[in-house]
C-alpha cells in the first residue's frame, strides 16, 4: 500500500498542473478516517467462523438426509415391502466398479 506522504505529494503535484484537482480539506478528512488493515488474528477468526458455519450446514444436511432415509424405511415397513432393493450411492458405485472390472477382465482374456 502506498505511503500517505507519497499520495499527498502526488496529489499536490497534480494540483500544481491542474488547480481543479487540488487537495481539498474534505479529502484530507476522508484520508484520516481510513480503517486499519485486518490483523492475522482477525483473518483467522473469520476463517474459523466460516468453517464452523460450513460444518454446521453439512451436519444439518446430513441430519435431514438421515431423517428422509428413516422416513423412507418406515414407509416401506408400513406398506409391508422389503428394503432389500434400496442401496445407497456408495454401494451402487462399488457394484458398478466390480461389474466393470469383471467385464474388462473377460474381454482381455478373449483378446489374448
PDB file of N, CA and C in Angstrom:
ATOM      1  N   UNK A   1       0.848  -1.174   0.000  1.00  0.00           N
ATOM      2  CA  UNK A   1       0.000   0.000   0.000  1.00  0.00           C
ATOM      3  C   UNK A   1       0.891   1.233   0.000  1.00  0.00           C
ATOM      4  N   UNK A   2       0.617   2.168  -0.900  1.00  0.00           N
ATOM      5  CA  UNK A   2       1.471   3.362  -0.981  1.00  0.00           C
ATOM      6  C   UNK A   2       1.424   4.162   0.316  1.00  0.00           C
ATOM      7  N   UNK A   3       2.522   4.821   0.581  1.00  0.00           N
ATOM      8  CA  UNK A   3       2.640   5.622   1.778  1.00  0.00           C
ATOM      9  C   UNK A   3       1.778   6.877   1.642  1.00  0.00           C
ATOM     10  N   UNK A   4       1.213   7.345   2.748  1.00  0.00           N
ATOM     11  CA  UNK A   4       0.357   8.533   2.703  1.00  0.00           C
ATOM     12  C   UNK A   4       1.113   9.757   2.196  1.00  0.00           C
ATOM     13  N   UNK A   5       2.374   9.861   2.581  1.00  0.00           N
ATOM     14  CA  UNK A   5       3.168  11.017   2.152  1.00  0.00           C
ATOM     15  C   UNK A   5       3.303  11.033   0.635  1.00  0.00           C
ATOM     16  N   UNK A   6       3.498   9.836   0.031  1.00  0.00           N
ATOM     17  CA  UNK A   6       3.603   9.757  -1.425  1.00  0.00           C
ATOM     18  C   UNK A   6       2.295  10.171  -2.082  1.00  0.00           C
ATOM     19  N   UNK A   7       1.195   9.732  -1.507  1.00  0.00           N
ATOM     20  CA  UNK A   7      -0.110  10.078  -2.069  1.00  0.00           C
ATOM     21  C   UNK A   7      -0.326  11.583  -2.007  1.00  0.00           C
ATOM     22  N   UNK A   8       0.006  12.162  -0.871  1.00  0.00           N
ATOM     23  CA  UNK A   8      -0.184  13.605  -0.705  1.00  0.00           C
ATOM     24  C   UNK A   8       0.703  14.373  -1.671  1.00  0.00           C
ATOM     25  N   UNK A   9       1.955  13.912  -1.830  1.00  0.00           N
ATOM     26  CA  UNK A   9       2.848  14.614  -2.754  1.00  0.00           C
ATOM     27  C   UNK A   9       2.366  14.472  -4.193  1.00  0.00           C
ATOM     28  N   UNK A  10       1.825  13.314  -4.548  1.00  0.00           N
ATOM     29  CA  UNK A  10       1.289  13.131  -5.895  1.00  0.00           C
ATOM     30  C   UNK A  10       0.088  14.040  -6.122  1.00  0.00           C
ATOM     31  N   UNK A  11      -0.787  14.118  -5.126  1.00  0.00           N
ATOM     32  CA  UNK A  11      -1.939  14.995  -5.255  1.00  0.00           C
ATOM     33  C   UNK A  11      -1.518  16.460  -5.349  1.00  0.00           C
ATOM     34  N   UNK A  12      -0.497  16.811  -4.592  1.00  0.00           N
ATOM     35  CA  UNK A  12      -0.009  18.188  -4.620  1.00  0.00           C
ATOM     36  C   UNK A  12       0.602  18.505  -5.983  1.00  0.00           C
ATOM     37  N   UNK A  13       1.353  17.551  -6.558  1.00  0.00           N
ATOM     38  CA  UNK A  13       1.960  17.804  -7.867  1.00  0.00           C
ATOM     39  C   UNK A  13       0.882  17.912  -8.945  1.00  0.00           C
ATOM     40  N   UNK A  14      -0.190  17.146  -8.811  1.00  0.00           N
ATOM     41  CA  UNK A  14      -1.304  17.248  -9.753  1.00  0.00           C
ATOM     42  C   UNK A  14      -1.991  18.601  -9.611  1.00  0.00           C
ATOM     43  N   UNK A  15      -2.053  19.092  -8.383  1.00  0.00           N
ATOM     44  CA  UNK A  15      -2.699  20.384  -8.137  1.00  0.00           C
ATOM     45  C   UNK A  15      -1.936  21.512  -8.784  1.00  0.00           C
ATOM     46  N   UNK A  16      -0.609  21.384  -8.837  1.00  0.00           N
ATOM     47  CA  UNK A  16       0.196  22.422  -9.485  1.00  0.00           C
ATOM     48  C   UNK A  16      -0.100  22.462 -10.974  1.00  0.00           C
ATOM     49  N   UNK A  17      -0.279  21.268 -11.580  1.00  0.00           N
ATOM     50  CA  UNK A  17      -0.574  21.205 -13.010  1.00  0.00           C
ATOM     51  C   UNK A  17      -2.010  21.635 -13.298  1.00  0.00           C
ATOM     52  N   UNK A  18      -2.923  21.161 -12.479  1.00  0.00           N
ATOM     53  CA  UNK A  18      -4.341  21.411 -12.703  1.00  0.00           C
ATOM     54  C   UNK A  18      -4.950  21.887 -11.387  1.00  0.00           C
ATOM     55  N   UNK A  19      -5.244  23.144 -11.245  1.00  0.00           N
ATOM     56  CA  UNK A  19      -5.765  23.667  -9.974  1.00  0.00           C
ATOM     57  C   UNK A  19      -7.090  23.043  -9.553  1.00  0.00           C
ATOM     58  N   UNK A  20      -7.853  22.514 -10.479  1.00  0.00           N
ATOM     59  CA  UNK A  20      -9.144  21.924 -10.102  1.00  0.00           C
ATOM     60  C   UNK A  20      -8.967  20.617  -9.335  1.00  0.00           C
ATOM     61  N   UNK A  21      -7.768  19.995  -9.431  1.00  0.00           N
ATOM     62  CA  UNK A  21      -7.528  18.743  -8.729  1.00  0.00           C
ATOM     63  C   UNK A  21      -6.792  18.948  -7.409  1.00  0.00           C
ATOM     64  N   UNK A  22      -6.820  20.152  -6.895  1.00  0.00           N
ATOM     65  CA  UNK A  22      -6.137  20.450  -5.640  1.00  0.00           C
ATOM     66  C   UNK A  22      -6.776  19.661  -4.499  1.00  0.00           C
ATOM     67  N   UNK A  23      -5.951  19.319  -3.531  1.00  0.00           N
ATOM     68  CA  UNK A  23      -6.429  18.578  -2.367  1.00  0.00           C
ATOM     69  C   UNK A  23      -7.308  19.497  -1.546  1.00  0.00           C
ATOM     70  N   UNK A  24      -8.504  18.999  -1.301  1.00  0.00           N
ATOM     71  CA  UNK A  24      -9.446  19.803  -0.529  1.00  0.00           C
ATOM     72  C   UNK A  24      -9.461  19.312   0.904  1.00  0.00           C
ATOM     73  N   UNK A  25      -9.927  20.141   1.777  1.00  0.00           N
ATOM     74  CA  UNK A  25      -9.968  19.805   3.197  1.00  0.00           C
ATOM     75  C   UNK A  25     -10.827  18.562   3.435  1.00  0.00           C
ATOM     76  N   UNK A  26     -11.895  18.423   2.668  1.00  0.00           N
ATOM     77  CA  UNK A  26     -12.780  17.278   2.798  1.00  0.00           C
ATOM     78  C   UNK A  26     -12.020  15.981   2.451  1.00  0.00           C
ATOM     79  N   UNK A  27     -11.160  16.027   1.428  1.00  0.00           N
ATOM     80  CA  UNK A  27     -10.378  14.847   1.046  1.00  0.00           C
ATOM     81  C   UNK A  27      -9.398  14.455   2.146  1.00  0.00           C
ATOM     82  N   UNK A  28      -8.805  15.436   2.794  1.00  0.00           N
ATOM     83  CA  UNK A  28      -7.856  15.165   3.870  1.00  0.00           C
ATOM     84  C   UNK A  28      -8.579  14.496   5.036  1.00  0.00           C
ATOM     85  N   UNK A  29      -9.782  14.950   5.359  1.00  0.00           N
ATOM     86  CA  UNK A  29     -10.553  14.346   6.445  1.00  0.00           C
ATOM     87  C   UNK A  29     -10.894  12.899   6.117  1.00  0.00           C
ATOM     88  N   UNK A  30     -11.211  12.648   4.848  1.00  0.00           N
ATOM     89  CA  UNK A  30     -11.520  11.284   4.443  1.00  0.00           C
ATOM     90  C   UNK A  30     -10.292  10.378   4.557  1.00  0.00           C
ATOM     91  N   UNK A  31      -9.109  10.930   4.264  1.00  0.00           N
ATOM     92  CA  UNK A  31      -7.882  10.136   4.346  1.00  0.00           C
ATOM     93  C   UNK A  31      -7.572   9.767   5.799  1.00  0.00           C
ATOM     94  N   UNK A  32      -7.961  10.595   6.730  1.00  0.00           N
ATOM     95  CA  UNK A  32      -7.703  10.316   8.138  1.00  0.00           C
ATOM     96  C   UNK A  32      -8.610   9.219   8.674  1.00  0.00           C
ATOM     97  N   UNK A  33      -9.758   9.009   8.034  1.00  0.00           N
ATOM     98  CA  UNK A  33     -10.733   8.035   8.511  1.00  0.00           C
ATOM     99  C   UNK A  33     -10.515   6.653   7.922  1.00  0.00           C
ATOM    100  N   UNK A  34      -9.338   6.384   7.434  1.00  0.00           N
ATOM    101  CA  UNK A  34      -9.043   5.080   6.841  1.00  0.00           C
ATOM    102  C   UNK A  34      -9.033   4.015   7.937  1.00  0.00           C
ATOM    103  N   UNK A  35      -9.734   2.916   7.670  1.00  0.00           N
ATOM    104  CA  UNK A  35      -9.792   1.831   8.650  1.00  0.00           C
ATOM    105  C   UNK A  35      -8.473   1.059   8.652  1.00  0.00           C
ATOM    106  N   UNK A  36      -8.078   0.563   9.816  1.00  0.00           N
ATOM    107  CA  UNK A  36      -6.834  -0.212   9.871  1.00  0.00           C
ATOM    108  C   UNK A  36      -7.009  -1.557   9.149  1.00  0.00           C
ATOM    109  N   UNK A  37      -5.905  -2.060   8.656  1.00  0.00           N
ATOM    110  CA  UNK A  37      -5.930  -3.358   7.975  1.00  0.00           C
ATOM    111  C   UNK A  37      -6.209  -4.463   8.986  1.00  0.00           C
ATOM    112  N   UNK A  38      -6.913  -5.507   8.547  1.00  0.00           N
ATOM    113  CA  UNK A  38      -7.194  -6.606   9.487  1.00  0.00           C
ATOM    114  C   UNK A  38      -5.901  -7.332   9.856  1.00  0.00           C
ATOM    115  N   UNK A  39      -5.824  -7.721  11.103  1.00  0.00           N
ATOM    116  CA  UNK A  39      -4.649  -8.446  11.582  1.00  0.00           C
ATOM    117  C   UNK A  39      -4.787  -9.922  11.225  1.00  0.00           C
ATOM    118  N   UNK A  40      -3.703 -10.672  11.298  1.00  0.00           N
ATOM    119  CA  UNK A  40      -3.814 -12.115  11.031  1.00  0.00           C
ATOM    120  C   UNK A  40      -4.801 -12.809  11.963  1.00  0.00           C
ATOM    121  N   UNK A  41      -4.889 -12.347  13.205  1.00  0.00           N
ATOM    122  CA  UNK A  41      -5.844 -12.944  14.142  1.00  0.00           C
ATOM    123  C   UNK A  41      -7.277 -12.704  13.682  1.00  0.00           C
ATOM    124  N   UNK A  42      -7.534 -11.498  13.142  1.00  0.00           N
ATOM    125  CA  UNK A  42      -8.872 -11.195  12.630  1.00  0.00           C
ATOM    126  C   UNK A  42      -9.225 -12.117  11.467  1.00  0.00           C
ATOM    127  N   UNK A  43      -8.263 -12.290  10.552  1.00  0.00           N
ATOM    128  CA  UNK A  43      -8.500 -13.164   9.399  1.00  0.00           C
ATOM    129  C   UNK A  43      -8.687 -14.607   9.852  1.00  0.00           C
ATOM    130  N   UNK A  44      -7.892 -15.029  10.829  1.00  0.00           N
ATOM    131  CA  UNK A  44      -8.010 -16.398  11.346  1.00  0.00           C
ATOM    132  C   UNK A  44      -9.381 -16.613  11.981  1.00  0.00           C
ATOM    133  N   UNK A  45      -9.843 -15.639  12.731  1.00  0.00           N
ATOM    134  CA  UNK A  45     -11.163 -15.747  13.357  1.00  0.00           C
ATOM    135  C   UNK A  45     -12.258 -15.794  12.300  1.00  0.00           C
ATOM    136  N   UNK A  46     -12.095 -15.004  11.241  1.00  0.00           N
ATOM    137  CA  UNK A  46     -13.084 -15.004  10.154  1.00  0.00           C
ATOM    138  C   UNK A  46     -13.130 -16.360   9.455  1.00  0.00           C
ATOM    139  N   UNK A  47     -11.952 -16.932   9.179  1.00  0.00           N
ATOM    140  CA  UNK A  47     -11.891 -18.239   8.525  1.00  0.00           C
ATOM    141  C   UNK A  47     -12.491 -19.316   9.433  1.00  0.00           C
ATOM    142  N   UNK A  48     -12.168 -19.274  10.718  1.00  0.00           N
ATOM    143  CA  UNK A  48     -12.733 -20.252  11.657  1.00  0.00           C
ATOM    144  C   UNK A  48     -14.249 -20.132  11.715  1.00  0.00           C
ATOM    145  N   UNK A  49     -14.744 -18.904  11.682  1.00  0.00           N
ATOM    146  CA  UNK A  49     -16.191 -18.695  11.684  1.00  0.00           C
ATOM    147  C   UNK A  49     -16.841 -19.288  10.447  1.00  0.00           C
ATOM    148  N   UNK A  50     -16.211 -19.068   9.290  1.00  0.00           N
ATOM    149  CA  UNK A  50     -16.750 -19.624   8.041  1.00  0.00           C
ATOM    150  C   UNK A  50     -16.708 -21.150   8.056  1.00  0.00           C
ATOM    151  N   UNK A  51     -15.618 -21.710   8.591  1.00  0.00           N
ATOM    152  CA  UNK A  51     -15.520 -23.168   8.665  1.00  0.00           C
ATOM    153  C   UNK A  51     -16.583 -23.748   9.588  1.00  0.00           C
ATOM    154  N   UNK A  52     -16.780 -23.115  10.730  1.00  0.00           N
ATOM    155  CA  UNK A  52     -17.786 -23.638  11.651  1.00  0.00           C
ATOM    156  C   UNK A  52     -19.178 -23.528  11.042  1.00  0.00           C
ATOM    157  N   UNK A  53     -19.436 -22.451  10.283  1.00  0.00           N
ATOM    158  CA  UNK A  53     -20.732 -22.323   9.616  1.00  0.00           C
ATOM    159  C   UNK A  53     -20.919 -23.437   8.588  1.00  0.00           C
ATOM    160  N   UNK A  54     -19.872 -23.715   7.804  1.00  0.00           N
ATOM    161  CA  UNK A  54     -19.989 -24.752   6.779  1.00  0.00           C
ATOM    162  C   UNK A  54     -20.121 -26.134   7.425  1.00  0.00           C
ATOM    163  N   UNK A  55     -19.436 -26.358   8.543  1.00  0.00           N
ATOM    164  CA  UNK A  55     -19.572 -27.632   9.248  1.00  0.00           C
ATOM    165  C   UNK A  55     -21.002 -27.809   9.756  1.00  0.00           C
ATOM    166  N   UNK A  56     -21.581 -26.731  10.262  1.00  0.00           N
ATOM    167  CA  UNK A  56     -22.955 -26.806  10.748  1.00  0.00           C
ATOM    168  C   UNK A  56     -23.920 -27.096   9.597  1.00  0.00           C
ATOM    169  N   UNK A  57     -23.675 -26.477   8.434  1.00  0.00           N
ATOM    170  CA  UNK A  57     -24.523 -26.726   7.271  1.00  0.00           C
ATOM    171  C   UNK A  57     -24.446 -28.189   6.852  1.00  0.00           C
ATOM    172  N   UNK A  58     -23.227 -28.745   6.859  1.00  0.00           N
ATOM    173  CA  UNK A  58     -23.050 -30.144   6.487  1.00  0.00           C
ATOM    174  C   UNK A  58     -23.776 -31.052   7.473  1.00  0.00           C
ATOM    175  N   UNK A  59     -23.640 -30.758   8.756  1.00  0.00           N
ATOM    176  CA  UNK A  59     -24.321 -31.563   9.773  1.00  0.00           C
ATOM    177  C   UNK A  59     -25.835 -31.494   9.599  1.00  0.00           C
ATOM    178  N   UNK A  60     -26.352 -30.291   9.309  1.00  0.00           N
ATOM    179  CA  UNK A  60     -27.793 -30.134   9.113  1.00  0.00           C
ATOM    180  C   UNK A  60     -28.278 -30.923   7.900  1.00  0.00           C
ATOM    181  N   UNK A  61     -27.505 -30.868   6.805  1.00  0.00           N
ATOM    182  CA  UNK A  61     -27.882 -31.616   5.605  1.00  0.00           C
ATOM    183  C   UNK A  61     -27.834 -33.114   5.856  1.00  0.00           C
ATOM    184  N   UNK A  62     -26.812 -33.553   6.598  1.00  0.00           N
ATOM    185  CA  UNK A  62     -26.701 -34.978   6.910  1.00  0.00           C
ATOM    186  C   UNK A  62     -27.878 -35.426   7.767  1.00  0.00           C
ATOM    187  N   UNK A  63     -28.239 -34.607   8.742  1.00  0.00           N
ATOM    188  CA  UNK A  63     -29.377 -34.941   9.601  1.00  0.00           C
ATOM    189  C   UNK A  63     -30.671 -34.995   8.791  1.00  0.00           C
ATOM    190  N   UNK A  64     -30.830 -34.064   7.852  1.00  0.00           N
ATOM    191  CA  UNK A  64     -32.028 -34.063   7.011  1.00  0.00           C
ATOM    192  C   UNK A  64     -32.058 -35.305   6.124  1.00  0.00           C
ATOM    193  N   UNK A  65     -30.896 -35.674   5.560  1.00  0.00           N
ATOM    194  CA  UNK A  65     -30.822 -36.877   4.724  1.00  0.00           C
ATOM    195  C   UNK A  65     -31.125 -38.132   5.533  1.00  0.00           C
ATOM    196  N   UNK A  66     -30.599 -38.191   6.753  1.00  0.00           N
ATOM    197  CA  UNK A  66     -30.875 -39.339   7.623  1.00  0.00           C
ATOM    198  C   UNK A  66     -32.360 -39.433   7.954  1.00  0.00           C
ATOM    199  N   UNK A  67     -32.965 -38.276   8.193  1.00  0.00           N
ATOM    200  CA  UNK A  67     -34.398 -38.262   8.503  1.00  0.00           C
ATOM    201  C   UNK A  67     -35.216 -38.737   7.301  1.00  0.00           C
ATOM    202  N   UNK A  68     -34.812 -38.305   6.083  1.00  0.00           N
ATOM    203  CA  UNK A  68     -35.520 -38.754   4.880  1.00  0.00           C
ATOM    204  C   UNK A  68     -35.371 -40.256   4.695  1.00  0.00           C
ATOM    205  N   UNK A  69     -34.158 -40.745   4.908  1.00  0.00           N
ATOM    206  CA  UNK A  69     -33.911 -42.180   4.757  1.00  0.00           C
ATOM    207  C   UNK A  69     -34.731 -42.979   5.767  1.00  0.00           C
ATOM    208  N   UNK A  70     -34.770 -42.495   7.001  1.00  0.00           N
ATOM    209  CA  UNK A  70     -35.541 -43.182   8.033  1.00  0.00           C
ATOM    210  C   UNK A  70     -37.028 -43.174   7.680  1.00  0.00           C
ATOM    211  N   UNK A  71     -37.512 -42.050   7.178  1.00  0.00           N
ATOM    212  CA  UNK A  71     -38.919 -41.952   6.787  1.00  0.00           C
ATOM    213  C   UNK A  71     -39.225 -42.912   5.645  1.00  0.00           C
ATOM    214  N   UNK A  72     -38.292 -43.057   4.717  1.00  0.00           N
ATOM    215  CA  UNK A  72     -38.477 -43.981   3.596  1.00  0.00           C
ATOM    216  C   UNK A  72     -38.582 -45.414   4.104  1.00  0.00           C
ATOM    217  N   UNK A  73     -37.691 -45.810   5.004  1.00  0.00           N
ATOM    218  CA  UNK A  73     -37.728 -47.169   5.552  1.00  0.00           C
ATOM    219  C   UNK A  73     -39.025 -47.406   6.338  1.00  0.00           C
ATOM    220  N   UNK A  74     -39.458 -46.397   7.093  1.00  0.00           N
ATOM    221  CA  UNK A  74     -40.699 -46.533   7.850  1.00  0.00           C
ATOM    222  C   UNK A  74     -41.896 -46.700   6.903  1.00  0.00           C
ATOM    223  N   UNK A  75     -41.884 -45.938   5.810  1.00  0.00           N
ATOM    224  CA  UNK A  75     -42.965 -46.039   4.836  1.00  0.00           C
ATOM    225  C   UNK A  75     -42.985 -47.418   4.203  1.00  0.00           C
ATOM    226  N   UNK A  76     -41.797 -47.936   3.886  1.00  0.00           N
ATOM    227  CA  UNK A  76     -41.720 -49.274   3.291  1.00  0.00           C
ATOM    228  C   UNK A  76     -42.217 -50.343   4.251  1.00  0.00           C
ATOM    229  N   UNK A  77     -41.878 -50.184   5.524  1.00  0.00           N
ATOM    230  CA  UNK A  77     -42.339 -51.163   6.525  1.00  0.00           C
ATOM    231  C   UNK A  77     -43.854 -51.137   6.655  1.00  0.00           C
ATOM    232  N   UNK A  78     -44.429 -49.930   6.631  1.00  0.00           N
ATOM    233  CA  UNK A  78     -45.880 -49.810   6.745  1.00  0.00           C
ATOM    234  C   UNK A  78     -46.584 -50.457   5.545  1.00  0.00           C
ATOM    235  N   UNK A  79     -45.928 -50.392   4.387  1.00  0.00           N
ATOM    236  CA  UNK A  79     -46.519 -50.968   3.180  1.00  0.00           C
ATOM    237  C   UNK A  79     -46.176 -52.442   3.029  1.00  0.00           C
ATOM    238  N   UNK A  80     -45.528 -53.004   4.051  1.00  0.00           N
ATOM    239  CA  UNK A  80     -45.109 -54.416   4.049  1.00  0.00           C
ATOM    240  C   UNK A  80     -44.220 -54.740   2.854  1.00  0.00           C
ATOM    241  N   UNK A  81     -43.328 -53.827   2.563  1.00  0.00           N
ATOM    242  CA  UNK A  81     -42.385 -54.030   1.456  1.00  0.00           C
ATOM    243  C   UNK A  81     -40.998 -54.286   2.031  1.00  0.00           C
ATOM    244  N   UNK A  82     -40.164 -54.908   1.234  1.00  0.00           N
ATOM    245  CA  UNK A  82     -38.801 -55.193   1.644  1.00  0.00           C
ATOM    246  C   UNK A  82     -37.904 -54.024   1.263  1.00  0.00           C
ATOM    247  N   UNK A  83     -36.898 -53.768   2.080  1.00  0.00           N
ATOM    248  CA  UNK A  83     -35.951 -52.706   1.769  1.00  0.00           C
ATOM    249  C   UNK A  83     -34.689 -53.259   1.126  1.00  0.00           C
ATOM    250  N   UNK A  84     -34.732 -54.479   0.642  1.00  0.00           N
ATOM    251  CA  UNK A  84     -33.540 -55.096   0.047  1.00  0.00           C
ATOM    252  C   UNK A  84     -33.164 -54.433  -1.274  1.00  0.00           C
ATOM    253  N   UNK A  85     -34.116 -53.823  -1.939  1.00  0.00           N
ATOM    254  CA  UNK A  85     -33.832 -53.177  -3.220  1.00  0.00           C
ATOM    255  C   UNK A  85     -33.233 -51.796  -3.081  1.00  0.00           C
ATOM    256  N   UNK A  86     -33.204 -51.268  -1.873  1.00  0.00           N
ATOM    257  CA  UNK A  86     -32.678 -49.920  -1.663  1.00  0.00           C
ATOM    258  C   UNK A  86     -31.202 -50.008  -1.320  1.00  0.00           C
ATOM    259  N   UNK A  87     -30.389 -49.305  -2.084  1.00  0.00           N
ATOM    260  CA  UNK A  87     -28.951 -49.243  -1.807  1.00  0.00           C
ATOM    261  C   UNK A  87     -28.540 -47.779  -1.780  1.00  0.00           C
ATOM    262  N   UNK A  88     -27.501 -47.498  -1.024  1.00  0.00           N
ATOM    263  CA  UNK A  88     -27.007 -46.126  -1.037  1.00  0.00           C
ATOM    264  C   UNK A  88     -26.031 -45.955  -2.201  1.00  0.00           C
ATOM    265  N   UNK A  89     -25.626 -44.743  -2.445  1.00  0.00           N
ATOM    266  CA  UNK A  89     -24.793 -44.447  -3.615  1.00  0.00           C
ATOM    267  C   UNK A  89     -23.427 -45.129  -3.558  1.00  0.00           C
ATOM    268  N   UNK A  90     -22.860 -45.251  -2.377  1.00  0.00           N
ATOM    269  CA  UNK A  90     -21.556 -45.906  -2.244  1.00  0.00           C
ATOM    270  C   UNK A  90     -21.641 -47.372  -2.652  1.00  0.00           C
ATOM    271  N   UNK A  91     -22.702 -48.047  -2.217  1.00  0.00           N
ATOM    272  CA  UNK A  91     -22.880 -49.450  -2.596  1.00  0.00           C
ATOM    273  C   UNK A  91     -23.099 -49.579  -4.095  1.00  0.00           C
ATOM    274  N   UNK A  92     -23.855 -48.657  -4.664  1.00  0.00           N
ATOM    275  CA  UNK A  92     -24.122 -48.695  -6.094  1.00  0.00           C
ATOM    276  C   UNK A  92     -22.841 -48.474  -6.890  1.00  0.00           C
ATOM    277  N   UNK A  93     -22.011 -47.533  -6.462  1.00  0.00           N
ATOM    278  CA  UNK A  93     -20.742 -47.262  -7.143  1.00  0.00           C
ATOM    279  C   UNK A  93     -19.817 -48.469  -7.045  1.00  0.00           C
ATOM    280  N   UNK A  94     -19.758 -49.083  -5.874  1.00  0.00           N
ATOM    281  CA  UNK A  94     -18.895 -50.261  -5.694  1.00  0.00           C
ATOM    282  C   UNK A  94     -19.362 -51.410  -6.584  1.00  0.00           C
ATOM    283  N   UNK A  95     -20.667 -51.609  -6.671  1.00  0.00           N
ATOM    284  CA  UNK A  95     -21.195 -52.679  -7.527  1.00  0.00           C
ATOM    285  C   UNK A  95     -20.877 -52.407  -8.992  1.00  0.00           C
ATOM    286  N   UNK A  96     -20.978 -51.162  -9.402  1.00  0.00           N
ATOM    287  CA  UNK A  96     -20.651 -50.794 -10.784  1.00  0.00           C
ATOM    288  C   UNK A  96     -19.185 -51.033 -11.103  1.00  0.00           C
ATOM    289  N   UNK A  97     -18.311 -50.679 -10.164  1.00  0.00           N
ATOM    290  CA  UNK A  97     -16.873 -50.903 -10.371  1.00  0.00           C
ATOM    291  C   UNK A  97     -16.563 -52.386 -10.486  1.00  0.00           C
ATOM    292  N   UNK A  98     -17.175 -53.193  -9.620  1.00  0.00           N
ATOM    293  CA  UNK A  98     -16.939 -54.639  -9.674  1.00  0.00           C
ATOM    294  C   UNK A  98     -17.406 -55.221 -11.003  1.00  0.00           C
ATOM    295  N   UNK A  99     -18.577 -54.814 -11.461  1.00  0.00           N
ATOM    296  CA  UNK A  99     -19.099 -55.322 -12.734  1.00  0.00           C
ATOM    297  C   UNK A  99     -18.185 -54.911 -13.878  1.00  0.00           C
ATOM    298  N   UNK A 100     -17.706 -53.669 -13.859  1.00  0.00           N
ATOM    299  CA  UNK A 100     -16.806 -53.182 -14.916  1.00  0.00           C
ATOM    300  C   UNK A 100     -15.511 -53.983 -14.927  1.00  0.00           C
ATOM    301  N   UNK A 101     -14.947 -54.230 -13.758  1.00  0.00           N
ATOM    302  CA  UNK A 101     -13.689 -54.988 -13.687  1.00  0.00           C
ATOM    303  C   UNK A 101     -13.864 -56.408 -14.208  1.00  0.00           C
ATOM    304  N   UNK A 102     -14.985 -57.046 -13.883  1.00  0.00           N
ATOM    305  CA  UNK A 102     -15.233 -58.404 -14.363  1.00  0.00           C
ATOM    306  C   UNK A 102     -15.347 -58.432 -15.882  1.00  0.00           C
ATOM    307  N   UNK A 103     -16.097 -57.497 -16.437  1.00  0.00           N
ATOM    308  CA  UNK A 103     -16.260 -57.446 -17.894  1.00  0.00           C
ATOM    309  C   UNK A 103     -14.929 -57.142 -18.560  1.00  0.00           C
ATOM    310  N   UNK A 104     -14.177 -56.230 -17.995  1.00  0.00           N
ATOM    311  CA  UNK A 104     -12.884 -55.856 -18.561  1.00  0.00           C
ATOM    312  C   UNK A 104     -11.934 -57.053 -18.579  1.00  0.00           C
ATOM    313  N   UNK A 105     -11.894 -57.833 -17.475  1.00  0.00           N
ATOM    314  CA  UNK A 105     -11.008 -58.996 -17.434  1.00  0.00           C
ATOM    315  C   UNK A 105     -11.451 -60.052 -18.442  1.00  0.00           C
ATOM    316  N   UNK A 106     -12.764 -60.229 -18.623  1.00  0.00           N
ATOM    317  CA  UNK A 106     -13.251 -61.190 -19.608  1.00  0.00           C
ATOM    318  C   UNK A 106     -12.892 -60.777 -21.027  1.00  0.00           C
ATOM    319  N   UNK A 107     -13.027 -59.498 -21.310  1.00  0.00           N
ATOM    320  CA  UNK A 107     -12.681 -59.010 -22.647  1.00  0.00           C
ATOM    321  C   UNK A 107     -11.189 -59.170 -22.896  1.00  0.00           C
ATOM    322  N   UNK A 108     -10.359 -58.898 -21.894  1.00  0.00           N
ATOM    323  CA  UNK A 108      -8.897 -59.083 -22.031  1.00  0.00           C
ATOM    324  C   UNK A 108      -8.579 -60.552 -22.329  1.00  0.00           C
ATOM    325  N   UNK A 109      -9.224 -61.452 -21.587  1.00  0.00           N
ATOM    326  CA  UNK A 109      -8.929 -62.876 -21.797  1.00  0.00           C
ATOM    327  C   UNK A 109      -9.403 -63.331 -23.184  1.00  0.00           C
ATOM    328  N   UNK A 110     -10.455 -62.754 -23.695  1.00  0.00           N
ATOM    329  CA  UNK A 110     -10.927 -63.111 -25.030  1.00  0.00           C
ATOM    330  C   UNK A 110      -9.992 -62.562 -26.111  1.00  0.00           C
ATOM    331  N   UNK A 111      -9.371 -61.422 -25.851  1.00  0.00           N
ATOM    332  CA  UNK A 111      -8.485 -60.802 -26.826  1.00  0.00           C
ATOM    333  C   UNK A 111      -7.147 -61.520 -26.915  1.00  0.00           C
ATOM    334  N   UNK A 112      -6.774 -62.263 -25.895  1.00  0.00           N
ATOM    335  CA  UNK A 112      -5.466 -62.924 -25.898  1.00  0.00           C
ATOM    336  C   UNK A 112      -5.447 -64.154 -26.699  1.00  0.00           C
TER     337      UNK A 112
END
